[in-house]
């Protein structure tokens, strides 16, 4: 016999919790980011990521499974036409949760859950390339500065020696 998960339900009943998650996922796909409580954001994350994984598949069966959850056909179309294909090279990790300031009325911990739009592999490669270039750029002027300081010191030293010799002769 199936047993419910331990812990409190959002909204009180199973059907209300299901509706809350469906509405949060719909809003997330519609707007790209939503602000909600930390616990709701953490709970809706796997729910939304499974829907995105189905959208990546793109089959009719996947579309019907998503339509059971998200009732808005425009959002489902956007999910399958835009959001799913944008995550084609990524295996999970489609959403990001960032903590926000507590809610003003009851001081509830808030968070922003958003779809991750940038591609990680290219961004990491670009970041590594920029860091390497900046380190080379910082090292090159420093080396040139050291060389010029050494040359000036060497050039000043004989002149100073001649000046001291002139004073001794006089």
mmCIF file of C-alpha atoms in Angstrom:
data_model
loop_
_atom_site.group_PDB
_atom_site.id
_atom_site.type_symbol
_atom_site.label_atom_id
_atom_site.label_comp_id
_atom_site.label_asym_id
_atom_site.label_seq_id
_atom_site.Cartn_x
_atom_site.Cartn_y
_atom_site.Cartn_z
ATOM 1 C CA UNK A 1 0.000 0.000 0.000
ATOM 2 C CA UNK A 2 1.465 3.391 -0.953
ATOM 3 C CA UNK A 3 2.228 5.624 1.983
ATOM 4 C CA UNK A 4 2.493 9.419 1.811
ATOM 5 C CA UNK A 5 5.810 11.166 2.330
ATOM 6 C CA UNK A 6 6.576 12.292 5.838
ATOM 7 C CA UNK A 7 6.360 15.955 6.679
ATOM 8 C CA UNK A 8 3.844 18.722 6.281
ATOM 9 C CA UNK A 9 2.002 19.269 3.026
ATOM 10 C CA UNK A 10 1.875 22.614 1.297
ATOM 11 C CA UNK A 11 -1.736 23.777 1.429
ATOM 12 C CA UNK A 12 -2.961 20.985 3.726
ATOM 13 C CA UNK A 13 -4.266 18.346 1.314
ATOM 14 C CA UNK A 14 -2.595 16.324 -1.407
ATOM 15 C CA UNK A 15 -4.737 17.856 -4.140
ATOM 16 C CA UNK A 16 -3.991 21.391 -2.939
ATOM 17 C CA UNK A 17 -0.247 20.659 -2.840
ATOM 18 C CA UNK A 18 -0.443 19.266 -6.372
ATOM 19 C CA UNK A 19 -2.222 22.434 -7.521
ATOM 20 C CA UNK A 20 0.370 24.651 -5.801
ATOM 21 C CA UNK A 21 3.256 22.868 -7.539
ATOM 22 C CA UNK A 22 1.481 22.985 -10.908
ATOM 23 C CA UNK A 23 0.845 26.724 -10.542
ATOM 24 C CA UNK A 24 4.423 27.424 -9.416
ATOM 25 C CA UNK A 25 5.831 25.445 -12.356
ATOM 26 C CA UNK A 26 3.490 27.240 -14.777
ATOM 27 C CA UNK A 27 4.573 30.636 -13.444
ATOM 28 C CA UNK A 28 8.234 29.601 -13.639
ATOM 29 C CA UNK A 29 7.937 28.579 -17.290
ATOM 30 C CA UNK A 30 5.910 31.686 -18.133
ATOM 31 C CA UNK A 31 8.164 34.275 -16.487
ATOM 32 C CA UNK A 32 11.532 32.502 -16.288
ATOM 33 C CA UNK A 33 11.935 33.371 -12.596
ATOM 34 C CA UNK A 34 9.629 33.578 -9.603
ATOM 35 C CA UNK A 35 9.990 34.623 -5.978
ATOM 36 C CA UNK A 36 8.542 32.238 -3.407
ATOM 37 C CA UNK A 37 9.408 30.764 -0.022
ATOM 38 C CA UNK A 38 12.585 28.700 0.231
ATOM 39 C CA UNK A 39 10.716 25.511 1.075
ATOM 40 C CA UNK A 40 8.343 25.855 -1.888
ATOM 41 C CA UNK A 41 11.256 26.644 -4.211
ATOM 42 C CA UNK A 42 13.137 23.550 -3.026
ATOM 43 C CA UNK A 43 10.008 21.423 -3.400
ATOM 44 C CA UNK A 44 9.058 22.655 -6.885
ATOM 45 C CA UNK A 45 12.585 22.352 -8.304
ATOM 46 C CA UNK A 46 12.537 18.572 -9.040
ATOM 47 C CA UNK A 47 8.940 18.900 -10.217
ATOM 48 C CA UNK A 48 9.877 21.565 -12.792
ATOM 49 C CA UNK A 49 13.079 19.808 -13.845
ATOM 50 C CA UNK A 50 11.171 16.599 -14.634
ATOM 51 C CA UNK A 51 8.787 18.605 -16.825
ATOM 52 C CA UNK A 52 11.733 20.177 -18.677
ATOM 53 C CA UNK A 53 13.253 16.723 -19.196
ATOM 54 C CA UNK A 54 9.965 15.580 -20.747
ATOM 55 C CA UNK A 55 9.966 18.692 -22.950
ATOM 56 C CA UNK A 56 13.455 17.786 -24.169
ATOM 57 C CA UNK A 57 12.061 14.444 -25.365
ATOM 58 C CA UNK A 58 9.405 16.194 -27.399
ATOM 59 C CA UNK A 59 7.210 13.176 -28.133
ATOM 60 C CA UNK A 60 3.427 13.255 -28.158
ATOM 61 C CA UNK A 61 3.336 11.077 -25.045
ATOM 62 C CA UNK A 62 5.646 13.527 -23.247
ATOM 63 C CA UNK A 63 3.435 16.434 -24.299
ATOM 64 C CA UNK A 64 0.355 14.680 -22.922
ATOM 65 C CA UNK A 65 2.113 13.938 -19.627
ATOM 66 C CA UNK A 66 3.036 17.607 -19.286
ATOM 67 C CA UNK A 67 -0.524 18.655 -20.174
ATOM 68 C CA UNK A 68 -1.743 16.674 -17.149
ATOM 69 C CA UNK A 69 0.198 19.070 -14.945
ATOM 70 C CA UNK A 70 0.278 22.361 -16.836
ATOM 71 C CA UNK A 71 -3.177 23.231 -18.136
ATOM 72 C CA UNK A 72 -2.171 26.284 -20.179
ATOM 73 C CA UNK A 73 -1.532 25.207 -23.776
ATOM 74 C CA UNK A 74 0.494 28.336 -24.560
ATOM 75 C CA UNK A 75 2.904 27.578 -21.711
ATOM 76 C CA UNK A 76 3.179 23.931 -22.813
ATOM 77 C CA UNK A 77 3.928 25.061 -26.364
ATOM 78 C CA UNK A 78 6.611 27.464 -25.088
ATOM 79 C CA UNK A 79 8.041 24.682 -22.915
ATOM 80 C CA UNK A 80 8.347 22.280 -25.856
ATOM 81 C CA UNK A 81 9.302 24.842 -28.530
ATOM 82 C CA UNK A 82 11.712 27.125 -26.630
ATOM 83 C CA UNK A 83 12.645 25.984 -23.125
ATOM 84 C CA UNK A 84 13.195 22.268 -23.800
ATOM 85 C CA UNK A 85 15.435 22.717 -26.866
ATOM 86 C CA UNK A 86 17.488 25.400 -25.083
ATOM 87 C CA UNK A 87 18.547 22.755 -22.525
ATOM 88 C CA UNK A 88 19.404 20.132 -25.167
ATOM 89 C CA UNK A 89 23.076 19.791 -24.200
ATOM 90 C CA UNK A 90 22.463 19.861 -20.448
ATOM 91 C CA UNK A 91 21.698 16.815 -18.305
ATOM 92 C CA UNK A 92 19.748 18.277 -15.398
ATOM 93 C CA UNK A 93 20.367 21.399 -13.364
ATOM 94 C CA UNK A 94 17.890 23.478 -15.350
ATOM 95 C CA UNK A 95 16.915 25.682 -12.410
ATOM 96 C CA UNK A 96 18.784 27.799 -9.885
ATOM 97 C CA UNK A 97 17.624 28.775 -6.396
ATOM 98 C CA UNK A 98 18.999 31.988 -4.921
ATOM 99 C CA UNK A 99 18.140 33.112 -1.405
ATOM 100 C CA UNK A 100 16.445 36.495 -1.087
ATOM 101 C CA UNK A 101 15.556 38.788 1.804
ATOM 102 C CA UNK A 102 12.901 37.514 4.236
ATOM 103 C CA UNK A 103 9.285 38.451 3.555
ATOM 104 C CA UNK A 104 8.276 41.668 5.248
ATOM 105 C CA UNK A 105 5.008 40.548 6.848
ATOM 106 C CA UNK A 106 5.953 37.290 8.553
ATOM 107 C CA UNK A 107 9.746 37.127 8.079
ATOM 108 C CA UNK A 108 9.438 33.914 6.044
ATOM 109 C CA UNK A 109 12.685 32.936 4.271
ATOM 110 C CA UNK A 110 12.273 33.783 0.585
ATOM 111 C CA UNK A 111 14.089 32.554 -2.500
ATOM 112 C CA UNK A 112 14.161 33.210 -6.229
ATOM 113 C CA UNK A 113 13.916 30.152 -8.453
ATOM 114 C CA UNK A 114 14.861 30.744 -12.072
ATOM 115 C CA UNK A 115 15.644 28.881 -15.250
ATOM 116 C CA UNK A 116 19.367 28.718 -16.009
ATOM 117 C CA UNK A 117 19.682 30.244 -19.468
ATOM 118 C CA UNK A 118 23.444 30.399 -20.038
ATOM 119 C CA UNK A 119 25.394 27.428 -21.278
ATOM 120 C CA UNK A 120 27.819 26.186 -18.628
ATOM 121 C CA UNK A 121 30.486 24.578 -20.806
ATOM 122 C CA UNK A 122 31.082 27.587 -23.025
ATOM 123 C CA UNK A 123 30.922 29.995 -20.094
ATOM 124 C CA UNK A 124 33.508 28.010 -18.126
ATOM 125 C CA UNK A 125 35.789 27.865 -21.163
ATOM 126 C CA UNK A 126 35.364 31.586 -21.812
ATOM 127 C CA UNK A 127 36.013 32.373 -18.160
ATOM 128 C CA UNK A 128 39.192 30.257 -18.142
ATOM 129 C CA UNK A 129 40.391 31.934 -21.337
ATOM 130 C CA UNK A 130 39.725 35.425 -19.925
ATOM 131 C CA UNK A 131 41.500 34.599 -16.653
ATOM 132 C CA UNK A 132 44.546 33.262 -18.511
ATOM 133 C CA UNK A 133 44.642 36.333 -20.754
ATOM 134 C CA UNK A 134 44.354 38.718 -17.813
ATOM 135 C CA UNK A 135 47.120 36.899 -15.932
ATOM 136 C CA UNK A 136 49.388 37.177 -18.991
ATOM 137 C CA UNK A 137 48.478 40.851 -19.351
ATOM 138 C CA UNK A 138 49.293 41.519 -15.695
ATOM 139 C CA UNK A 139 52.556 39.565 -15.874
ATOM 140 C CA UNK A 140 53.821 41.256 -19.071
ATOM 141 C CA UNK A 141 53.709 44.911 -17.847
ATOM 142 C CA UNK A 142 55.184 43.874 -14.501
ATOM 143 C CA UNK A 143 58.141 42.187 -16.252
ATOM 144 C CA UNK A 144 58.677 45.234 -18.496
ATOM 145 C CA UNK A 145 58.558 47.536 -15.470
ATOM 146 C CA UNK A 146 61.201 45.465 -13.679
ATOM 147 C CA UNK A 147 63.475 45.576 -16.736
ATOM 148 C CA UNK A 148 63.181 49.352 -17.068
ATOM 149 C CA UNK A 149 63.887 49.871 -13.370
ATOM 150 C CA UNK A 150 67.009 47.710 -13.600
ATOM 151 C CA UNK A 151 68.242 49.562 -16.713
ATOM 152 C CA UNK A 152 67.698 52.972 -15.103
ATOM 153 C CA UNK A 153 69.541 51.914 -11.983
ATOM 154 C CA UNK A 154 72.456 50.580 -14.022
ATOM 155 C CA UNK A 155 72.528 53.753 -16.146
ATOM 156 C CA UNK A 156 72.466 55.974 -13.030
ATOM 157 C CA UNK A 157 75.210 54.037 -11.261
ATOM 158 C CA UNK A 158 78.122 54.942 -13.637
ATOM 159 C CA UNK A 159 76.994 58.570 -13.725
ATOM 160 C CA UNK A 160 76.948 58.634 -9.944
ATOM 161 C CA UNK A 161 80.420 57.033 -9.858
ATOM 162 C CA UNK A 162 81.757 59.698 -12.253
ATOM 163 C CA UNK A 163 80.207 62.455 -10.145
ATOM 164 C CA UNK A 164 81.855 61.125 -6.991
ATOM 165 C CA UNK A 165 85.198 60.805 -8.813
ATOM 166 C CA UNK A 166 84.905 64.421 -10.018
ATOM 167 C CA UNK A 167 84.295 65.561 -6.431
ATOM 168 C CA UNK A 168 87.310 63.563 -5.213
ATOM 169 C CA UNK A 169 89.557 65.093 -7.897
ATOM 170 C CA UNK A 170 88.463 68.601 -7.072
#
